[in-house]
XYZ file of C-alpha atoms in Angstrom:
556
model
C 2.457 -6.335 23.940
C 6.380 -6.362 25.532
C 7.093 -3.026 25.593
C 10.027 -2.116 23.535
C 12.891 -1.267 25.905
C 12.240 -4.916 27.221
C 12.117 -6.089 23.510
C 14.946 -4.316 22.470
C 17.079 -6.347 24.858
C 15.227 -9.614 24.511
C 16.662 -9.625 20.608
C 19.849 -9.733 21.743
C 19.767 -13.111 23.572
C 17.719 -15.625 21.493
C 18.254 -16.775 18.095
C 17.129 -14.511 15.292
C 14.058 -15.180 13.559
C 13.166 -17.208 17.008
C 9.292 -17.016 18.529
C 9.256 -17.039 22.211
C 7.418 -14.263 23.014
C 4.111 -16.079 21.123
C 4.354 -19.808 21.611
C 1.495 -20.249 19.319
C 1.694 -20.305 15.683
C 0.058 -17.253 13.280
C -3.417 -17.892 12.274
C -3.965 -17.815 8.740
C -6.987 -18.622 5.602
C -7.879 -22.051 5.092
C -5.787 -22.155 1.441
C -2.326 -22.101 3.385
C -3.156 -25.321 5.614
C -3.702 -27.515 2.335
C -0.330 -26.234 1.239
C 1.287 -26.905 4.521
C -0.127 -30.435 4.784
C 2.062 -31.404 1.583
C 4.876 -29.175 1.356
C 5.337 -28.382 5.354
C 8.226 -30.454 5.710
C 10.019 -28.419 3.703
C 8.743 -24.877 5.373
C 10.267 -26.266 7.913
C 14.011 -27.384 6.411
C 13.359 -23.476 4.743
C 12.544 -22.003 8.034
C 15.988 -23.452 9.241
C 17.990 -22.165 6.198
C 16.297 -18.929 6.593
C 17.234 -18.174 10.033
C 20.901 -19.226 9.441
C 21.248 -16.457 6.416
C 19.392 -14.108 8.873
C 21.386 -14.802 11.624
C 24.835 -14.380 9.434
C 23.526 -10.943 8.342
C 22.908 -9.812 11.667
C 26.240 -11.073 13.058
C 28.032 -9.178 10.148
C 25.897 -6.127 10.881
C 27.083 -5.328 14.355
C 24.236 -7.841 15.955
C 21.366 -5.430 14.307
C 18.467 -6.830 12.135
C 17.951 -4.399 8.695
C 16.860 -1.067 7.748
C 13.449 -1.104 6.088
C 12.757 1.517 3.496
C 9.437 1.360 2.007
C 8.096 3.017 -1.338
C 4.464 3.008 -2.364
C 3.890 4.712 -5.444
C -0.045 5.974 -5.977
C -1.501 4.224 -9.549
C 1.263 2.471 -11.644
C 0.513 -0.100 -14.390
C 2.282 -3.184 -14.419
C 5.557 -2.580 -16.774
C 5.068 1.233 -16.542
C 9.087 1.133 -14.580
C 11.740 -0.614 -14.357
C 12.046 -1.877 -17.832
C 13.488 0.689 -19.871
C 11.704 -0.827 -22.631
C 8.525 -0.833 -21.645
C 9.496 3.401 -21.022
C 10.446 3.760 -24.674
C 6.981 2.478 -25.397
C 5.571 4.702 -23.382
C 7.652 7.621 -24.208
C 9.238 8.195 -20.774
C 12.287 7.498 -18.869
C 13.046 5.818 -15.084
C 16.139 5.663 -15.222
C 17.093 5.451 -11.206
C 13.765 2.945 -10.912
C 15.330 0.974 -13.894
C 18.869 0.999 -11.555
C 17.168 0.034 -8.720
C 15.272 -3.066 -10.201
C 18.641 -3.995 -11.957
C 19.830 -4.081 -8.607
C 17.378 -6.410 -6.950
C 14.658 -8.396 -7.316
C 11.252 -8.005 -9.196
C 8.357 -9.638 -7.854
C 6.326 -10.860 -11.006
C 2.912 -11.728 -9.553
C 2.316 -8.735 -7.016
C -1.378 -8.504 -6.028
C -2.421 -5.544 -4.649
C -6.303 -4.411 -3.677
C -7.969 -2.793 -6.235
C -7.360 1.259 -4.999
C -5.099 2.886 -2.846
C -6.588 2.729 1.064
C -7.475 -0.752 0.867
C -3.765 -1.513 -0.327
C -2.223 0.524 2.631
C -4.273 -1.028 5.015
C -3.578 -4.786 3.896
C 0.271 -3.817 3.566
C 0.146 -2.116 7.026
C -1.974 -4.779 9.107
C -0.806 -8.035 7.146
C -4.260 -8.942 6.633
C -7.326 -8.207 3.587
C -8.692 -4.479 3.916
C -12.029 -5.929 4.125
C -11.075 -7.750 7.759
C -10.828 -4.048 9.038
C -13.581 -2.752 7.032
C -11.342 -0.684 4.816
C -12.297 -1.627 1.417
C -13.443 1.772 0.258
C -11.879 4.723 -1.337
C -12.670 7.691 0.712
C -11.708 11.103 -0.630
C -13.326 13.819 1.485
C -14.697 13.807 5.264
C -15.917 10.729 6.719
C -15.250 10.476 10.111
C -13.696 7.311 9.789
C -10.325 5.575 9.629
C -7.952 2.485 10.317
C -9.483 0.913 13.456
C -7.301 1.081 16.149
C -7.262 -2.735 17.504
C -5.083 -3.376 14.145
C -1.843 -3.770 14.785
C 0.589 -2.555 12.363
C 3.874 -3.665 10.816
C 4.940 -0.329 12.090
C 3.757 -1.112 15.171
C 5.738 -4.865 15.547
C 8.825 -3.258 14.536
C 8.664 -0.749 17.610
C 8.284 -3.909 19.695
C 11.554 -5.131 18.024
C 13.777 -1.645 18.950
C 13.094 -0.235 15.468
C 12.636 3.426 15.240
C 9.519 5.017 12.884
C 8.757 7.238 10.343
C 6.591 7.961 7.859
C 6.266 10.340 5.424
C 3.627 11.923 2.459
C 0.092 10.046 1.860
C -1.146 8.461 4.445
C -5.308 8.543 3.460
C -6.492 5.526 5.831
C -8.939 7.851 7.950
C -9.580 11.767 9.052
C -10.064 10.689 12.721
C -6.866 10.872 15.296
C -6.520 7.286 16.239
C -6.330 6.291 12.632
C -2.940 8.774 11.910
C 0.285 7.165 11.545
C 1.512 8.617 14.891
C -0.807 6.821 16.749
C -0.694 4.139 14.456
C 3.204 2.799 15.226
C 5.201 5.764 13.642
C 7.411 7.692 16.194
C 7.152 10.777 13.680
C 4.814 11.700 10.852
C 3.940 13.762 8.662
C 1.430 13.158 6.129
C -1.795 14.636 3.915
C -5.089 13.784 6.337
C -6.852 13.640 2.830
C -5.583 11.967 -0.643
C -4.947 13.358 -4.260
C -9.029 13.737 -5.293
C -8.881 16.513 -2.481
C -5.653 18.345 -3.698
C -5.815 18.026 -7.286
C -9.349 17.941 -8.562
C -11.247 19.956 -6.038
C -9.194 22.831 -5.787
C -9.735 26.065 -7.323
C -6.768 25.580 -10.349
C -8.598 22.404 -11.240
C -12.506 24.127 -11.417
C -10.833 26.606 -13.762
C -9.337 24.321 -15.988
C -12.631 21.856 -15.819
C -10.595 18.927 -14.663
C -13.728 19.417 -11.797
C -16.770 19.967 -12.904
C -20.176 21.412 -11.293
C -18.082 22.275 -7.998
C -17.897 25.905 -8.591
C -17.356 28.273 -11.446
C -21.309 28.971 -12.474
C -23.760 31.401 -11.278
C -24.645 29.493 -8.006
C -28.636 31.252 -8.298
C -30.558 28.124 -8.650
C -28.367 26.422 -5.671
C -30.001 25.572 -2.776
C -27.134 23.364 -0.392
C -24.294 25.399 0.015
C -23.059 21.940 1.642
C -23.396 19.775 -0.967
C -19.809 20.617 -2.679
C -16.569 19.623 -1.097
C -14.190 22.635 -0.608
C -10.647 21.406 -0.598
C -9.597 24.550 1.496
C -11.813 24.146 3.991
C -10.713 20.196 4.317
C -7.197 19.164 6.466
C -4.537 19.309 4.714
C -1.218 18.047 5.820
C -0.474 17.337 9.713
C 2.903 16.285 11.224
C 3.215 15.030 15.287
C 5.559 12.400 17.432
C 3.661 9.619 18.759
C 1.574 10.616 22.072
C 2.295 14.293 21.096
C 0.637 17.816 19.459
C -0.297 17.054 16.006
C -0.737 20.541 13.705
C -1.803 21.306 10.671
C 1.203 22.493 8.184
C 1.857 24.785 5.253
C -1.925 26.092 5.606
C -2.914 29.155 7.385
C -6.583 30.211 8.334
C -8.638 31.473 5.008
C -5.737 30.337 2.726
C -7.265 28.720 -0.758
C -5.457 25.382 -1.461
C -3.910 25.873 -5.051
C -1.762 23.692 -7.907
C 1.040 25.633 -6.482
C 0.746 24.817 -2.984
C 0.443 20.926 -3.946
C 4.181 21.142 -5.510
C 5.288 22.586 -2.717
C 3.999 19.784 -0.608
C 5.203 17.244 -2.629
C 8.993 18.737 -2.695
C 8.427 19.162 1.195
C 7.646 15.494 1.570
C 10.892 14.913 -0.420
C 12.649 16.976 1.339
C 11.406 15.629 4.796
C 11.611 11.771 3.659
C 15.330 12.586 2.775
C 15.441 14.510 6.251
C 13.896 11.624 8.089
C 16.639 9.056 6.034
C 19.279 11.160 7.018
C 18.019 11.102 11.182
C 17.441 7.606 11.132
C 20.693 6.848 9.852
C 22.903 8.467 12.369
C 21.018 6.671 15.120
C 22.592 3.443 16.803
C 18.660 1.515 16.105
C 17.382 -0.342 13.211
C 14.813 2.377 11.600
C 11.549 1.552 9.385
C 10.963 4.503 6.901
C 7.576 4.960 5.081
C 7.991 7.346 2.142
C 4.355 7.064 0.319
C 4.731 9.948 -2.329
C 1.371 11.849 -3.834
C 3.146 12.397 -7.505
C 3.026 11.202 -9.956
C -0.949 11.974 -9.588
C -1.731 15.616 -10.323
C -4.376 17.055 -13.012
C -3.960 20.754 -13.137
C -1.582 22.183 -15.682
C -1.290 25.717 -13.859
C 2.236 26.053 -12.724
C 3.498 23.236 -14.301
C 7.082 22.471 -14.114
C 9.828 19.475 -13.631
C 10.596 16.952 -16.530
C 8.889 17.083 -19.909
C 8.303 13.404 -21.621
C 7.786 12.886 -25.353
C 4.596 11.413 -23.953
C 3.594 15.067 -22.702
C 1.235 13.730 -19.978
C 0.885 15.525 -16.845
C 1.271 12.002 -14.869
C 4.158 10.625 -17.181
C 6.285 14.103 -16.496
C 5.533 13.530 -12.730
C 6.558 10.190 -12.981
C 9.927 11.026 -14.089
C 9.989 13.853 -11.416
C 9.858 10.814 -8.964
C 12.565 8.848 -10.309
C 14.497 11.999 -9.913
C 13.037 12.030 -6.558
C 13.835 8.657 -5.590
C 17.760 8.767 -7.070
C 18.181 11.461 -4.217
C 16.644 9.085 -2.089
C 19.349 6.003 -2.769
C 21.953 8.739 -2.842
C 21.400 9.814 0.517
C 21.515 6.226 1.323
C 24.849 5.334 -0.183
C 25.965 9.233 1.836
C 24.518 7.945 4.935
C 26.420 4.343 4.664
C 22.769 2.589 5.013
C 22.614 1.290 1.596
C 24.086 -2.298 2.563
C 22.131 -2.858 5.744
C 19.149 -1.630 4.200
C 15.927 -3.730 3.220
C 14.087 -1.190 -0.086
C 10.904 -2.136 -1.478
C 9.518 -0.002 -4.129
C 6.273 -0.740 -5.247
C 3.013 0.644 -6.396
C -0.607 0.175 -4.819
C -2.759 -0.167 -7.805
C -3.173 -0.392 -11.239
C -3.315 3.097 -13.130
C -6.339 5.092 -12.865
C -7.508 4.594 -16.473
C -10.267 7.635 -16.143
C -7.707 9.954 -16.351
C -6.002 7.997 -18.903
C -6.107 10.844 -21.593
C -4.540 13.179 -19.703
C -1.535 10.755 -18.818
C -0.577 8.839 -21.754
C -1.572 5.881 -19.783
C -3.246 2.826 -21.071
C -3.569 -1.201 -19.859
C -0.113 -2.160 -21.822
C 0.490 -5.953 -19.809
C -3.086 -6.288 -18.071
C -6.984 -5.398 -18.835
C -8.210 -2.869 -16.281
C -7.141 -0.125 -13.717
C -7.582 1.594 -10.469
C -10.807 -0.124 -8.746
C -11.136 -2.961 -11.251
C -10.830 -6.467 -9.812
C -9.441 -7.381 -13.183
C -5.178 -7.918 -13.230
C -4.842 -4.573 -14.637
C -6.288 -3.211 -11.065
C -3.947 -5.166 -8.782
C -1.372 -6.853 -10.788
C 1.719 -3.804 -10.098
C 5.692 -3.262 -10.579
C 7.234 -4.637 -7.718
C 10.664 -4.380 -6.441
C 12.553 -5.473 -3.243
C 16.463 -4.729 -2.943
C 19.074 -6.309 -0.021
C 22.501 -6.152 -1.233
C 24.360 -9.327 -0.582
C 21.269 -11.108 0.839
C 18.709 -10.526 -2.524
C 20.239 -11.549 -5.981
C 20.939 -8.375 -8.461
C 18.661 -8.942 -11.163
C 16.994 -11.015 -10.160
C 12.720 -12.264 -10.438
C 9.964 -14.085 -9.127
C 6.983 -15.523 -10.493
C 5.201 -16.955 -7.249
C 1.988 -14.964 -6.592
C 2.495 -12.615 -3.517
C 0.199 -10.276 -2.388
C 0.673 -7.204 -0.364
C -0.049 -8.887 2.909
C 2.493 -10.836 2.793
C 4.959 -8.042 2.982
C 3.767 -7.358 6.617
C 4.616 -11.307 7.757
C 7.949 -11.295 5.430
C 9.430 -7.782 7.156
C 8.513 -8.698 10.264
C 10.881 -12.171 9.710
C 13.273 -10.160 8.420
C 13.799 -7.740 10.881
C 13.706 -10.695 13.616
C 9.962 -9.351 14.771
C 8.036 -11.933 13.526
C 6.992 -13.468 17.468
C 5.455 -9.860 17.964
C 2.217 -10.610 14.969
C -1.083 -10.882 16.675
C -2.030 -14.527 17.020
C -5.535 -13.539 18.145
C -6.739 -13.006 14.638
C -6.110 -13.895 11.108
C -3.418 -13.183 9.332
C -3.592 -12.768 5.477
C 0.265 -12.364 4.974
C 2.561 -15.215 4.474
C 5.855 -15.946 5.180
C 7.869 -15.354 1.591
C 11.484 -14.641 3.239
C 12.586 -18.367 1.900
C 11.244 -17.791 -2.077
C 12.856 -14.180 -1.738
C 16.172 -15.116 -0.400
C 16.767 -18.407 -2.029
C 14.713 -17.496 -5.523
C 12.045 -20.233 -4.893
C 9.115 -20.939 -6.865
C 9.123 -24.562 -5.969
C 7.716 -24.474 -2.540
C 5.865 -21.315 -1.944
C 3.408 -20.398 1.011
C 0.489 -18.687 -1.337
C -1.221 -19.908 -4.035
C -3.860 -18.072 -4.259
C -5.705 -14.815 -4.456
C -9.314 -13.680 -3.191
C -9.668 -10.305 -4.378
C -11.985 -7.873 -3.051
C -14.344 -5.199 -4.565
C -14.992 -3.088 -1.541
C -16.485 -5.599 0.426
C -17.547 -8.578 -1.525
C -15.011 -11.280 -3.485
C -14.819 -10.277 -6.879
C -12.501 -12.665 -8.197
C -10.066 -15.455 -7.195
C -6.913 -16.415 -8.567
C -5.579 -19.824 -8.215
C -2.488 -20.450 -9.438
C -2.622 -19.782 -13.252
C -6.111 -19.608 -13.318
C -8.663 -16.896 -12.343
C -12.376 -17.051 -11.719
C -14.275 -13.955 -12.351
C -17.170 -14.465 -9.804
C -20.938 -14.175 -11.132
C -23.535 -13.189 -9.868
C -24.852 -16.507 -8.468
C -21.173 -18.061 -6.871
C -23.322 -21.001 -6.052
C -22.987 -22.202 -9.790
C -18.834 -21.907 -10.678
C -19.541 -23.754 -13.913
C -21.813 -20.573 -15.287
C -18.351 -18.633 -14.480
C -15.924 -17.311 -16.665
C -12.124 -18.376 -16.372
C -8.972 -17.040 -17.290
C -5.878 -18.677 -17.932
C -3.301 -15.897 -17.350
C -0.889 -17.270 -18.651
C -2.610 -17.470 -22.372
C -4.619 -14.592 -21.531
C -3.011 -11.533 -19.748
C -6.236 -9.367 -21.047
C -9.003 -11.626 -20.044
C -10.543 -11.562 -23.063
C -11.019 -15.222 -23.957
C -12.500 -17.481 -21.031
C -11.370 -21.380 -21.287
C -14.956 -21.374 -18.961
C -15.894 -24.620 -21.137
C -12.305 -26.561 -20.797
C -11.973 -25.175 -16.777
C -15.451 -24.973 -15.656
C -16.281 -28.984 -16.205
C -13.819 -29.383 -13.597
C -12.975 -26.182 -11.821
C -16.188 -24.884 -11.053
C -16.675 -26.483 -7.847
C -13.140 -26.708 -6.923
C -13.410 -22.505 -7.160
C -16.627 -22.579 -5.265
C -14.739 -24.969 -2.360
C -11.963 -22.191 -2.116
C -14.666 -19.325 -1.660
C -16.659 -21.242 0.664
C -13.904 -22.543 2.595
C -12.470 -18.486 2.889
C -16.109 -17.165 3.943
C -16.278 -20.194 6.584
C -12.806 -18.713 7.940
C -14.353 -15.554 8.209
C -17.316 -16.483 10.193
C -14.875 -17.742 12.695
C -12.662 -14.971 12.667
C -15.184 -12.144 11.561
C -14.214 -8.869 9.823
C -13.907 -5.915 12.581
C -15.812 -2.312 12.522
C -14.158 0.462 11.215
C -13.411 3.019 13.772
C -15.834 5.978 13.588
C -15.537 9.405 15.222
C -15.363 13.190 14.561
C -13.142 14.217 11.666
C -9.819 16.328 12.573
C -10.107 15.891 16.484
C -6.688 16.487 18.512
C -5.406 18.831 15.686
C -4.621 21.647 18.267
C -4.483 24.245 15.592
C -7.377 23.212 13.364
C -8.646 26.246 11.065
C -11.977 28.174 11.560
C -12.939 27.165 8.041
C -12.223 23.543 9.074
C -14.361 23.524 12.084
C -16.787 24.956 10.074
C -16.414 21.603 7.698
C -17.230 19.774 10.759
C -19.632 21.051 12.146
C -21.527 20.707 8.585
C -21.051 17.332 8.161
C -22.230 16.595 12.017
C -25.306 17.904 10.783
C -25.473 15.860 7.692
C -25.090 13.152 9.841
C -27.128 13.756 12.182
C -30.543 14.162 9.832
C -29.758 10.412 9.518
C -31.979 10.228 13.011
C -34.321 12.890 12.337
């Protein structure tokens, strides 16, 4: 790739939203080139209008592309923010969320994947989890992670002059080269692990029984002392520059990880994303700021503090923590005179996860489903995206998008779009044109393949959705949705659809899994958990060294 100095310069003499550094167009799945071949004209008149608006911002923002702000909130049901409505019903409040979406635009159909790491890698590499083999849900030590051949949004917007940063979850791998500062990020700091670690394994949440069988019994009749995870023993949070020392933080050798010490991370994160806002700011380049919180998911009610809902759920109260969290967030904005220049999308990564639906109040409300269900409830998700001046204020969308597509759409944005990787396929789509000129006449996606783990689950195609069977061969034995009747998927049209749209479903399947035989889905990087954290704990070694062995008796 151009290295960024030269990069940096190379913006400021060609035409933003140009492409000369790839001469070759981005490779994409075999549903976008039957789209093209009748609407591409008009890409093309779009493509022109786009990089006119782009290129007035810029010239009206000192010659600088935007500020990208990312938020990616862990588990939120469709219409559980932003509509202070839909609160009421729930017995909560957003208010600053409800602001913010007043303020921009809400993308309607937002498809995520169906849990958290396979949504942060398809937002972060522009392309379906499963093409990097990061489908699964990991949530102790693997000795895996993000392989390091993607290349990241983070990542393209370095190669544009954009400084980095990320901040709070992170959970795409416990091996170095998957962290984000050696994945694109300048500076971050961010949990190794997610919240299954630091909320249910701990030694607040045995007590309580959130966790069961993990401790808190007469251990006589136990013969694996390995068999348990140990949350203290795991990594907690690290924090390094890019090409730097990376240490462990907030944790000292034999400490016990507690409900208390999660707070405290999460107000740390806050305070650092605000820190990081703040830094960015004052600096003459374009910055891209990750902020991925870990509330409003927590399960312990030991030391419980913050707002108190009518709802009384822990992960309602923690909810409206966050808003509280994120107001400071567009304050510091508006202090830091970013909030103009500034691209914010606020989003979450999943649907709610339902098993823990007593304890939170939550319950499908728009969609059927949750967290890990292929089903709309598990990646159908609130979806904002504020520009002032560039984005209408209240303002939505109803073309399907899907997290991918954020990758490609940034990217234009921020004039970085020549720097995407043309030697593999791209999932993301452009969507700057339906964004900025509130299209739904001529979008770029029509369709959905959604994944569970590693195998299609379903497919959405415009306002219908197959749920795949068993045998895919046979679409007409399939049941089909029409979302737009049927927002709980509880009464197939299969009869009325599947005379007709059986085979036309099993041509889009076949004509995705022919795609990826010719660009085929890449290994996930493997190698020993917590290497290069120079002050790793003794009791973290330890962890290691235990599940080397388990490993290991693999080849025995």
């Amino acid at each position: 790739m151009i290295r960024r100095s030269f990069a940096a310069g190379l913006l400021g003499l060609i035409p933003f939203g140009s492409a000369i550094a790839q001469d070759t167009d981005i490779i994409h799945d075999a549903e976008y080139y039957i789209l093209e071949a009748q609407l591409g004209e008009q890409w093309e008149q779009d493509n022109a209008a786009v990089d006119e608006r782009l290129a007035e911002f810029r010239e009206g923002n000192d010659g600088k592309p935007p500020n990208i702000i990312y938020l990616l909130i862990d588990d939120m049901g469709f219409g559980d923010m932003g509509i202070p409505e839909l609160n009421a019903v729930r017995g909560y409040e957003t208010p600053n969320i409800n602001a913010f979406s007043d303020e921009g635009m809400r993308m309607v159909r937002m498809y995520t994947e169906p849990s958290c790491t396979p949504t942060r890698a398809a937002f972060s590499t522009g392309r379906y989890a499963v093409r990097s083999t990061m489908g699964n849900t990991q949530v102790d030590i693997v000795g895996q992670g993000l392989p390091a051949s993607e290349v990241t949004l983070a990542e393209v917007l370095k190669e544009a002059g954009y400084n980095t940063s990320h901040v709070g979850k992170w959970h795409m791998g416990d091996i170095a080269s998957s962290w984000a500062m050696n994945q694109g990020f300048d500076y971050a700091q961010h949990a190794v692990h997610q919240q299954g670690q630091m909320t249910i394994y701990n030694d607040d949440a045995i007590r309580e029984q959130v966790s069961v069988g993990i401790a808190d019994f007469d251990p006589i009749y136990t013969l694996d002392d390995w068999f348990r995870p140990d949350a203290s023993a795991m990594a907690t949070v690290i924090e390094g520059e890019a090409g730097g020392p990376i240490r462990e933080i907030r944790m000292e050798p034999g400490e016990r990880w507690t409900a208390q010490k999660y707070d405290e991370m999460n107000a740390a994160f806050q305070e650092k994303a605000i820190e990081e806002l703040r830094r960015l700011a004052a600096d003459d380049e374009p910055f891209f700021l990750q902020y991925w919180p870990m509330i409003p998911i927590h399960n312990t009610r030991t030391g419980r503090d913050g707002p108190e809902s009518p709802n009384g759920g822990l992960y309602v109260d923690k909810m409206m923590l966050l808003d509280e969290y994120f107001g400071q967030v567009f304050a510091a904005m508006e202090d830091a005179g970013v909030e103009d220049n500034t691209i914010v999308v606020l989003m979450g990564d999943n649907g709610h996860f339902t098993k823990y639906a007593p304890q939170s109040g939550y319950t499908p409300m728009i969609f059927s489903g949750g967290k890990g269900d292929t089903l709309e409830g598990g990646v159908r998700v609130d979806a904002f995206i504020r520009w002032p001046g560039m984005i209408g204020p209240d303002t939505l969308i109803n073309n399907i998008f899907h997290v991918s597509d954020l990758y490609t759409t940034l990217a234009r944005f921020a004039g970085a779009d020549q720097f995407i990787p043309r030697d593999r396929l791209v999932d993301g789509v452009d969507q700057t044109a339906a964004i900025l000129f509130e299209d739904e006449q001529k979008g770029r996606r029509d369709h959905v393949i959604i994944y569970n783990i590693d195998k299609p689950g379903a497919i959405v195609k415009d306002k219908l959705k197959m749920n795949l069977p068993a045998d895919i061969k046979n679409g007409i034995l399939a049941d089909f949705i029409d979302l737009y009747r049927d927002t709980h998927e509880k009464y197939p049209v299969s009869t009325e659809v599947g005379a007709w749209g059986g085979n036309e479903f099993v041509r889009v399947l076949g004509r995705h899994m022919a795609r990826k035989e010719k660009y085929p889905d890449v290994p996930i990087d493997t190698g020993v958990p917590y290497q290069g954290i120079e002050n790793l704990r003794p009791e973290s070694a330890a962890a290691v060294e235990q599940f080397k062995i388990k490993v290991g008796s693999i080849q025995k």
